GROMACS .gro file of C-alpha atoms in nm:
model
  371
    1MET     CA    1  -2.176   1.015   2.519
    2THR     CA    2  -2.233   0.699   2.568
    3ALA     CA    3  -2.264   0.470   2.230
    4PHE     CA    4  -1.933   0.356   2.086
    5THR     CA    5  -1.985   0.572   1.793
    6ASP     CA    6  -1.927   0.886   2.015
    7LEU     CA    7  -1.610   0.767   2.090
    8PRO     CA    8  -1.264   0.877   1.869
    9ASP     CA    9  -1.170   0.654   1.592
   10LEU     CA   10  -0.859   0.545   1.687
   11ALA     CA   11  -0.776   0.417   1.301
   12ARG     CA   12  -0.828   0.743   1.126
   13ARG     CA   13  -0.534   0.838   0.914
   14ASP     CA   14  -0.535   1.192   1.071
   15LEU     CA   15  -0.480   1.032   1.380
   16GLY     CA   16  -0.195   0.847   1.238
   17GLY     CA   17  -0.363   0.526   1.174
   18ALA     CA   18  -0.238   0.351   0.846
   19VAL     CA   19  -0.310   0.022   0.656
   20VAL     CA   20   0.023  -0.156   0.652
   21ALA     CA   21  -0.055  -0.466   0.469
   22ALA     CA   22  -0.335  -0.640   0.314
   23ASN     CA   23  -0.340  -0.964   0.077
   24ASP     CA   24  -0.496  -0.807  -0.213
   25GLU     CA   25  -0.624  -0.475  -0.355
   26PHE     CA   26  -0.656  -0.555  -0.702
   27PHE     CA   27  -0.933  -0.290  -0.755
   28ALA     CA   28  -0.928  -0.002  -0.493
   29ALA     CA   29  -0.629   0.102  -0.284
   30ARG     CA   30  -0.656  -0.034   0.124
   31GLU     CA   31  -0.505   0.309   0.220
   32ASN     CA   32  -0.868   0.428   0.176
   33LEU     CA   33  -1.008   0.212   0.453
   34VAL     CA   34  -0.869   0.467   0.712
   35LEU     CA   35  -0.955   0.798   0.556
   36PRO     CA   36  -1.111   1.073   0.785
   37HIS     CA   37  -1.383   1.188   0.557
   38PRO     CA   38  -1.717   0.939   0.450
   39ALA     CA   39  -1.714   0.735   0.152
   40VAL     CA   40  -1.813   0.914  -0.129
   41ALA     CA   41  -1.963   0.780  -0.456
   42ARG     CA   42  -1.776   0.753  -0.793
   43THR     CA   43  -1.853   0.698  -1.108
   44GLU     CA   44  -1.585   0.656  -1.339
   45PHE     CA   45  -1.411   0.363  -1.456
   46GLY     CA   46  -1.025   0.289  -1.502
   47HIS     CA   47  -0.843  -0.002  -1.659
   48LYS     CA   48  -0.932  -0.260  -1.377
   49GLY     CA   49  -1.306  -0.158  -1.367
   50LYS     CA   50  -1.527   0.076  -1.165
   51GLU     CA   51  -1.369   0.273  -0.943
   52TYR     CA   52  -1.450   0.293  -0.563
   53ASP     CA   53  -1.367   0.499  -0.243
   54GLY     CA   54  -1.279   0.212  -0.012
   55TRP     CA   55  -1.085  -0.120  -0.048
   56GLU     CA   56  -1.164  -0.384  -0.286
   57THR     CA   57  -1.022  -0.729  -0.356
   58ARG     CA   58  -1.080  -0.941  -0.689
   59ARG     CA   59  -1.333  -1.221  -0.710
   60ARG     CA   60  -1.184  -1.519  -0.512
   61ARG     CA   61  -1.185  -1.843  -0.710
   62SER     CA   62  -0.988  -2.042  -0.438
   63PRO     CA   63  -1.073  -2.127  -0.072
   64GLY     CA   64  -0.977  -1.858   0.198
   65HIS     CA   65  -1.066  -1.469   0.272
   66ASP     CA   66  -0.918  -1.133   0.209
   67TRP     CA   67  -0.737  -0.941   0.470
   68ALA     CA   68  -0.610  -0.604   0.577
   69ILE     CA   69  -0.376  -0.503   0.888
   70VAL     CA   70  -0.414  -0.174   1.049
   71ARG     CA   71  -0.182   0.034   1.254
   72LEU     CA   72  -0.436   0.238   1.511
   73GLY     CA   73  -0.315   0.605   1.509
   74ALA     CA   74  -0.326   0.576   1.921
   75PRO     CA   75  -0.328   0.227   2.095
   76GLY     CA   76  -0.600   0.192   2.313
   77VAL     CA   77  -0.944  -0.044   2.423
   78VAL     CA   78  -1.168  -0.124   2.144
   79ALA     CA   79  -1.508  -0.035   2.238
   80GLY     CA   80  -1.677  -0.085   1.902
   81VAL     CA   81  -1.609  -0.088   1.528
   82VAL     CA   82  -1.806   0.009   1.203
   83VAL     CA   83  -1.721  -0.203   0.891
   84ASP     CA   84  -1.903   0.068   0.594
   85THR     CA   85  -1.985  -0.103   0.321
   86ALA     CA   86  -2.102   0.245   0.141
   87PHE     CA   87  -2.145   0.211  -0.279
   88PHE     CA   88  -2.066  -0.139  -0.265
   89THR     CA   89  -2.394  -0.331  -0.324
   90GLY     CA   90  -2.319  -0.606  -0.534
   91ASN     CA   91  -1.965  -0.665  -0.448
   92PHE     CA   92  -1.953  -0.682  -0.088
   93PRO     CA   93  -1.838  -0.909   0.158
   94THR     CA   94  -2.090  -1.108   0.317
   95GLN     CA   95  -1.911  -1.125   0.680
   96ALA     CA   96  -1.665  -1.008   0.827
   97SER     CA   97  -1.458  -1.026   1.160
   98VAL     CA   98  -1.183  -0.811   1.319
   99GLU     CA   99  -0.879  -0.888   1.551
  100GLY     CA  100  -0.634  -0.745   1.789
  101THR     CA  101  -0.291  -0.745   1.852
  102ALA     CA  102  -0.041  -0.539   2.058
  103VAL     CA  103   0.313  -0.569   1.954
  104GLU     CA  104   0.600  -0.345   2.125
  105GLY     CA  105   0.819  -0.073   1.875
  106HIS     CA  106   0.703  -0.050   1.539
  107PRO     CA  107   0.696  -0.377   1.379
  108SER     CA  108   0.728  -0.484   0.983
  109ALA     CA  109   0.432  -0.629   0.836
  110ASP     CA  110   0.595  -0.961   0.842
  111GLU     CA  111   0.644  -0.946   1.190
  112LEU     CA  112   0.275  -0.877   1.247
  113GLN     CA  113   0.147  -1.163   1.081
  114LYS     CA  114   0.333  -1.371   1.364
  115ALA     CA  115   0.190  -1.152   1.634
  116ASP     CA  116  -0.090  -1.270   1.863
  117TRP     CA  117  -0.414  -1.200   1.741
  118GLN     CA  118  -0.713  -1.203   1.954
  119THR     CA  119  -1.101  -1.183   1.865
  120LEU     CA  120  -1.262  -0.870   1.881
  121LEU     CA  121  -1.539  -0.922   1.673
  122PRO     CA  122  -1.601  -1.307   1.568
  123LEU     CA  123  -1.749  -1.388   1.213
  124SER     CA  124  -2.028  -1.173   1.174
  125PRO     CA  125  -2.299  -1.063   0.831
  126LEU     CA  126  -2.242  -0.757   0.628
  127ALA     CA  127  -2.502  -0.578   0.479
  128GLY     CA  128  -2.457  -0.376   0.150
  129ASP     CA  129  -2.409  -0.031   0.123
  130THR     CA  130  -2.463  -0.018   0.495
  131ALA     CA  131  -2.246   0.112   0.796
  132ASN     CA  132  -2.256  -0.213   0.971
  133GLN     CA  133  -2.194  -0.139   1.345
  134PHE     CA  134  -2.064  -0.409   1.592
  135ALA     CA  135  -1.992  -0.356   1.978
  136VAL     CA  136  -1.669  -0.504   2.120
  137SER     CA  137  -1.671  -0.604   2.494
  138SER     CA  138  -1.272  -0.615   2.556
  139ASP     CA  139  -1.060  -0.421   2.843
  140ARG     CA  140  -0.725  -0.510   2.650
  141ARG     CA  141  -0.498  -0.227   2.487
  142TYR     CA  142  -0.428  -0.325   2.138
  143THR     CA  143  -0.203  -0.133   1.879
  144HIS     CA  144  -0.334  -0.304   1.520
  145VAL     CA  145  -0.628  -0.457   1.446
  146ARG     CA  146  -0.708  -0.698   1.168
  147LEU     CA  147  -1.019  -0.682   0.955
  148SER     CA  148  -1.070  -1.017   0.735
  149ILE     CA  149  -1.367  -1.029   0.488
  150HIS     CA  150  -1.554  -1.341   0.393
  151PRO     CA  151  -1.467  -1.421   0.106
  152ASP     CA  152  -1.377  -1.107  -0.084
  153GLY     CA  153  -1.523  -0.780  -0.199
  154GLY     CA  154  -1.511  -0.434  -0.091
  155VAL     CA  155  -1.504  -0.203   0.219
  156ALA     CA  156  -1.534   0.155   0.231
  157ARG     CA  157  -1.425   0.224   0.539
  158LEU     CA  158  -1.344   0.076   0.898
  159ARG     CA  159  -1.376   0.272   1.211
  160VAL     CA  160  -1.248   0.171   1.519
  161HIS     CA  161  -1.402   0.367   1.816
  162GLY     CA  162  -1.233   0.351   2.140
  163THR     CA  163  -1.037   0.502   2.445
  164VAL     CA  164  -0.686   0.591   2.416
  165VAL     CA  165  -0.429   0.404   2.674
  166PRO     CA  166  -0.114   0.561   2.621
  167ASP     CA  167   0.231   0.420   2.697
  168PRO     CA  168   0.348   0.610   2.998
  169ARG     CA  169   0.706   0.575   2.876
  170LEU     CA  170   0.673   0.791   2.641
  171VAL     CA  171   0.539   1.085   2.848
  172ASP     CA  172   0.838   1.063   3.099
  173ALA     CA  173   1.090   1.270   2.865
  174GLY     CA  174   0.952   1.603   2.981
  175PRO     CA  175   0.627   1.800   2.925
  176PHE     CA  176   0.342   1.693   2.696
  177ASP     CA  177   0.005   1.778   2.582
  178LEU     CA  178  -0.212   1.636   2.882
  179ALA     CA  179  -0.538   1.732   2.653
  180ALA     CA  180  -0.444   1.499   2.331
  181LEU     CA  181  -0.624   1.253   2.234
  182GLU     CA  182  -0.336   1.056   2.113
  183ASN     CA  183  -0.197   1.068   2.488
  184GLY     CA  184  -0.540   0.997   2.642
  185GLY     CA  185  -0.716   1.312   2.677
  186ARG     CA  186  -1.092   1.343   2.578
  187VAL     CA  187  -1.373   1.506   2.535
  188THR     CA  188  -1.686   1.402   2.777
  189ALA     CA  189  -1.911   1.728   2.716
  190VAL     CA  190  -2.005   1.953   2.499
  191SER     CA  191  -2.241   2.262   2.493
  192ASN     CA  192  -2.307   2.241   2.133
  193ALA     CA  193  -2.115   2.091   1.811
  194HIS     CA  194  -2.353   2.138   1.527
  195TYR     CA  195  -2.046   2.227   1.254
  196GLY     CA  196  -1.772   2.010   1.385
  197SER     CA  197  -1.674   1.745   1.636
  198PRO     CA  198  -1.494   1.833   2.010
  199HIS     CA  199  -1.283   1.570   1.902
  200GLN     CA  200  -1.115   1.744   1.652
  201LEU     CA  201  -1.056   1.982   1.937
  202VAL     CA  202  -0.815   1.769   2.118
  203GLY     CA  203  -0.682   1.629   1.770
  204ARG     CA  204  -0.336   1.553   1.595
  205GLY     CA  205  -0.131   1.800   1.423
  206LEU     CA  206  -0.221   2.142   1.305
  207ALA     CA  207  -0.603   2.183   1.145
  208ARG     CA  208  -0.581   2.249   0.818
  209SER     CA  209  -0.917   2.427   0.753
  210MET     CA  210  -1.197   2.552   0.979
  211GLY     CA  211  -1.381   2.195   0.922
  212GLU     CA  212  -1.094   2.059   1.096
  213GLY     CA  213  -1.187   2.228   1.412
  214TRP     CA  214  -1.474   2.264   1.695
  215GLU     CA  215  -1.754   2.487   1.564
  216ASN     CA  216  -2.091   2.534   1.731
  217ALA     CA  217  -2.387   2.687   1.607
  218ARG     CA  218  -2.496   3.126   1.623
  219ARG     CA  219  -2.578   3.130   1.975
  220ARG     CA  220  -2.936   3.359   1.982
  221GLY     CA  221  -2.988   3.343   2.398
  222PRO     CA  222  -2.784   3.375   2.656
  223GLY     CA  223  -2.488   3.198   2.803
  224ASN     CA  224  -2.195   3.058   2.650
  225ASP     CA  225  -2.051   2.757   2.445
  226TRP     CA  226  -1.822   2.529   2.600
  227VAL     CA  227  -1.610   2.177   2.595
  228ASP     CA  228  -1.534   1.949   2.892
  229VAL     CA  229  -1.188   1.753   2.849
  230VAL     CA  230  -1.060   1.475   3.073
  231LEU     CA  231  -0.691   1.502   3.078
  232ALA     CA  232  -0.458   1.188   3.012
  233CYS     CA  233  -0.389   1.170   3.399
  234GLU     CA  234  -0.378   1.425   3.671
  235GLY     CA  235  -0.154   1.678   3.564
  236VAL     CA  236   0.008   2.027   3.644
  237VAL     CA  237  -0.042   2.262   3.323
  238GLY     CA  238   0.211   2.530   3.249
  239LEU     CA  239   0.124   2.655   2.912
  240ALA     CA  240  -0.240   2.667   2.739
  241GLU     CA  241  -0.262   2.723   2.374
  242LEU     CA  242  -0.625   2.829   2.194
  243ASP     CA  243  -0.582   2.808   1.816
  244THR     CA  244  -0.834   3.005   1.617
  245SER     CA  245  -0.668   2.950   1.313
  246TYR     CA  246  -0.911   2.951   0.987
  247PHE     CA  247  -1.210   3.083   1.198
  248LEU     CA  248  -1.198   3.476   1.101
  249GLY     CA  249  -1.558   3.602   1.129
  250ASN     CA  250  -1.649   3.303   1.416
  251ALA     CA  251  -1.374   3.304   1.652
  252PRO     CA  252  -1.461   3.365   1.989
  253GLY     CA  253  -1.458   3.747   2.162
  254SER     CA  254  -1.300   3.571   2.467
  255ALA     CA  255  -1.230   3.238   2.631
  256SER     CA  256  -1.131   3.111   3.000
  257LEU     CA  257  -0.998   2.783   3.119
  258THR     CA  258  -1.121   2.602   3.454
  259GLY     CA  259  -0.911   2.300   3.582
  260ARG     CA  260  -1.104   2.044   3.831
  261THR     CA  261  -0.919   1.855   4.086
  262GLY     CA  262  -1.002   1.492   4.196
  263ASP     CA  263  -1.229   1.575   4.433
  264GLY     CA  264  -1.415   1.838   4.238
  265THR     CA  265  -1.256   2.165   4.362
  266GLU     CA  266  -1.241   2.444   4.065
  267VAL     CA  267  -0.941   2.598   3.975
  268VAL     CA  268  -0.918   2.888   3.739
  269LEU     CA  269  -0.646   2.831   3.527
  270LEU     CA  270  -0.684   3.105   3.239
  271PRO     CA  271  -0.947   3.368   3.337
  272ARG     CA  272  -1.162   3.501   3.077
  273THR     CA  273  -0.917   3.655   2.804
  274ARG     CA  274  -0.979   3.828   2.492
  275LEU     CA  275  -0.922   3.630   2.169
  276GLN     CA  276  -0.815   3.738   1.799
  277PRO     CA  277  -0.957   3.532   1.496
  278ASP     CA  278  -0.696   3.340   1.301
  279THR     CA  279  -0.460   3.326   1.588
  280ARG     CA  280  -0.227   3.082   1.819
  281HIS     CA  281  -0.265   3.198   2.126
  282ARG     CA  282  -0.017   3.066   2.380
  283PHE     CA  283  -0.057   3.128   2.762
  284VAL     CA  284   0.191   3.084   3.030
  285LEU     CA  285  -0.005   2.967   3.364
  286ASP     CA  286   0.062   2.942   3.704
  287GLY     CA  287   0.086   2.571   3.694
  288GLY     CA  288   0.075   2.540   4.090
  289THR     CA  289  -0.229   2.281   4.119
  290GLY     CA  290  -0.266   1.953   3.975
  291VAL     CA  291  -0.615   1.869   3.764
  292ARG     CA  292  -0.790   1.608   3.632
  293SER     CA  293  -1.015   1.762   3.374
  294VAL     CA  294  -1.020   2.113   3.241
  295ARG     CA  295  -1.330   2.319   3.089
  296LEU     CA  296  -1.271   2.557   2.849
  297ASP     CA  297  -1.548   2.842   2.804
  298VAL     CA  298  -1.591   3.024   2.472
  299PHE     CA  299  -1.799   3.357   2.498
  300PRO     CA  300  -2.072   3.403   2.384
  301ASP     CA  301  -2.001   3.105   2.125
  302GLY     CA  302  -1.762   3.047   1.811
  303GLY     CA  303  -1.494   2.783   1.658
  304MET     CA  304  -1.150   2.682   1.783
  305ALA     CA  305  -0.916   2.438   1.575
  306ARG     CA  306  -0.694   2.297   1.849
  307LEU     CA  307  -0.643   2.336   2.248
  308ARG     CA  308  -0.316   2.235   2.363
  309LEU     CA  309  -0.254   2.209   2.767
  310TRP     CA  310   0.127   2.172   2.798
  311GLY     CA  311   0.233   2.006   3.123
  312ARG     CA  312   0.349   1.738   3.377
  313PRO     CA  313   0.175   1.448   3.563
  314THR     CA  314   0.170   1.483   3.905
  315ALA     CA  315   0.320   1.141   4.097
  316ALA     CA  316  -0.063   1.030   4.144
  317GLY     CA  317  -0.157   1.107   3.789
  318ARG     CA  318   0.191   0.932   3.671
  319SER     CA  319   0.087   0.645   3.895
  320GLU     CA  320  -0.230   0.610   3.743
  321LEU     CA  321  -0.131   0.674   3.396
  322GLY     CA  322   0.104   0.366   3.459
  323ARG     CA  323  -0.105   0.131   3.604
  324ARG     CA  324  -0.384   0.151   3.360
  325TRP     CA  325  -0.176   0.091   3.073
  326PHE     CA  326   0.009  -0.226   3.229
  327ASP     CA  327  -0.363  -0.377   3.330
  328ALA     CA  328  -0.483  -0.310   2.998
  329LEU     CA  329  -0.185  -0.488   2.835
  330PRO     CA  330  -0.267  -0.832   2.695
  331ASP     CA  331  -0.063  -1.102   2.864
  332VAL     CA  332   0.178  -1.160   2.603
  333THR     CA  333   0.276  -0.800   2.582
  334ALA     CA  334   0.261  -0.738   2.966
  335LEU     CA  335   0.506  -1.040   2.969
  336GLU     CA  336   0.749  -0.866   2.701
  337VAL     CA  337   0.704  -0.545   2.896
  338LEU     CA  338   0.875  -0.647   3.254
  339GLY     CA  339   1.112  -0.895   3.071
  340SER     CA  340   1.270  -0.562   2.917
  341VAL     CA  341   1.290  -0.433   3.281
  342GLY     CA  342   1.484  -0.780   3.393
  343VAL     CA  343   1.179  -0.891   3.617
  344ASP     CA  344   1.243  -1.285   3.683
  345PRO     CA  345   0.991  -1.454   3.441
  346GLY     CA  346   0.816  -1.652   3.711
  347GLU     CA  347   0.774  -1.329   3.910
  348ALA     CA  348   0.649  -1.199   3.587
  349GLY     CA  349   0.416  -1.432   3.532
  350ARG     CA  350   0.284  -1.408   3.894
  351LEU     CA  351   0.241  -1.061   3.851
  352VAL     CA  352   0.080  -1.052   3.525
  353GLY     CA  353  -0.186  -1.360   3.635
  354ARG     CA  354  -0.270  -1.124   3.931
  355ARG     CA  355  -0.374  -0.807   3.780
  356PRO     CA  356  -0.479  -0.534   3.851
  357VAL     CA  357  -0.148  -0.478   4.025
  358GLY     CA  358  -0.130  -0.376   4.381
  359GLY     CA  359   0.147  -0.181   4.570
  360ASP     CA  360   0.357  -0.483   4.662
  361LEU     CA  361   0.612  -0.429   4.380
  362THR     CA  362   0.968  -0.489   4.325
  363PRO     CA  363   1.182  -0.112   4.242
  364ALA     CA  364   1.201  -0.183   3.913
  365VAL     CA  365   0.836  -0.248   3.846
  366ARG     CA  366   0.768   0.017   4.045
  367ASP     CA  367   0.943   0.231   3.844
  368LEU     CA  368   0.805   0.117   3.558
  369LEU     CA  369   0.424   0.206   3.617
  370ASP     CA  370   0.522   0.491   3.879
  371GLY     CA  371   0.784   0.648   3.720
   0.00000   0.00000   0.00000
């Protein structure tokens, strides 16, 4: 996978994304922007006019532009955005821009308005009834994005593709799902994804139908299907969940899990084991070796709703997680984080200015970054 659209959409509602504010939504609700399914054509008219599966503002009669703020379901580094104007033909914006910000905690809409916003996509032209794609060059971790449309109009969907960068402070409380997309796990390769995206395999929550899992085509030759998942960090997996919920006549007959260490050594986590249809299988694993990635093999083919790999980071993995997170924070947020653990403002400024961080750290900073 190389194109930015192959990366997960960090703004999707089913990952926890939400539109937290908009200056106008007269014709169509802002919440439609982050719905996971593609926009559909609508033919009905309501009291305010034609109904659209998207966000639509009224015709602007004064200077300015319209905007909507989206909380990412999983904060991360943005690689590209899609401003999809599907079915908006005579009422789409002529231009759009996208900004990002990183805010600690759970900010209100008013607090977000005052945040430090950085340009991800400068003002760019849009076409109507088109999935307008824009690559983004950024190495910073953002929690929210703001879509601005100029001067007004309708946008069906906003997709924010990128790489999840989890907050390491949230994983220190106990075992967590090392494979979960929201924790930084990601699918890096797959044998076949004819019916369902492999990203859904490590998605948020429980699948609600067969369409919310990973399903390959029927295999007509030798071999088997598989998925490779890079974990949030190097970790020891103690419990695996292979969930075939909603897959009845098309569940795999069996499956196995193979881990890979940082030097490429393969470790059998779960030998080939029989599976049942429509079942949440849970397996306690030996959990003796830290692994960086895991391969799920299904035999010979078939669908799976979710893969969960519960465990703890190794010392090296926790350090990697913490430093990757800190190095990706925007400067203002990094200073705020250091201040929260009592770092002197002058020292905090020097540390932020010389990122990526090295090994010469105070105990407070080392505890924050390395756990």
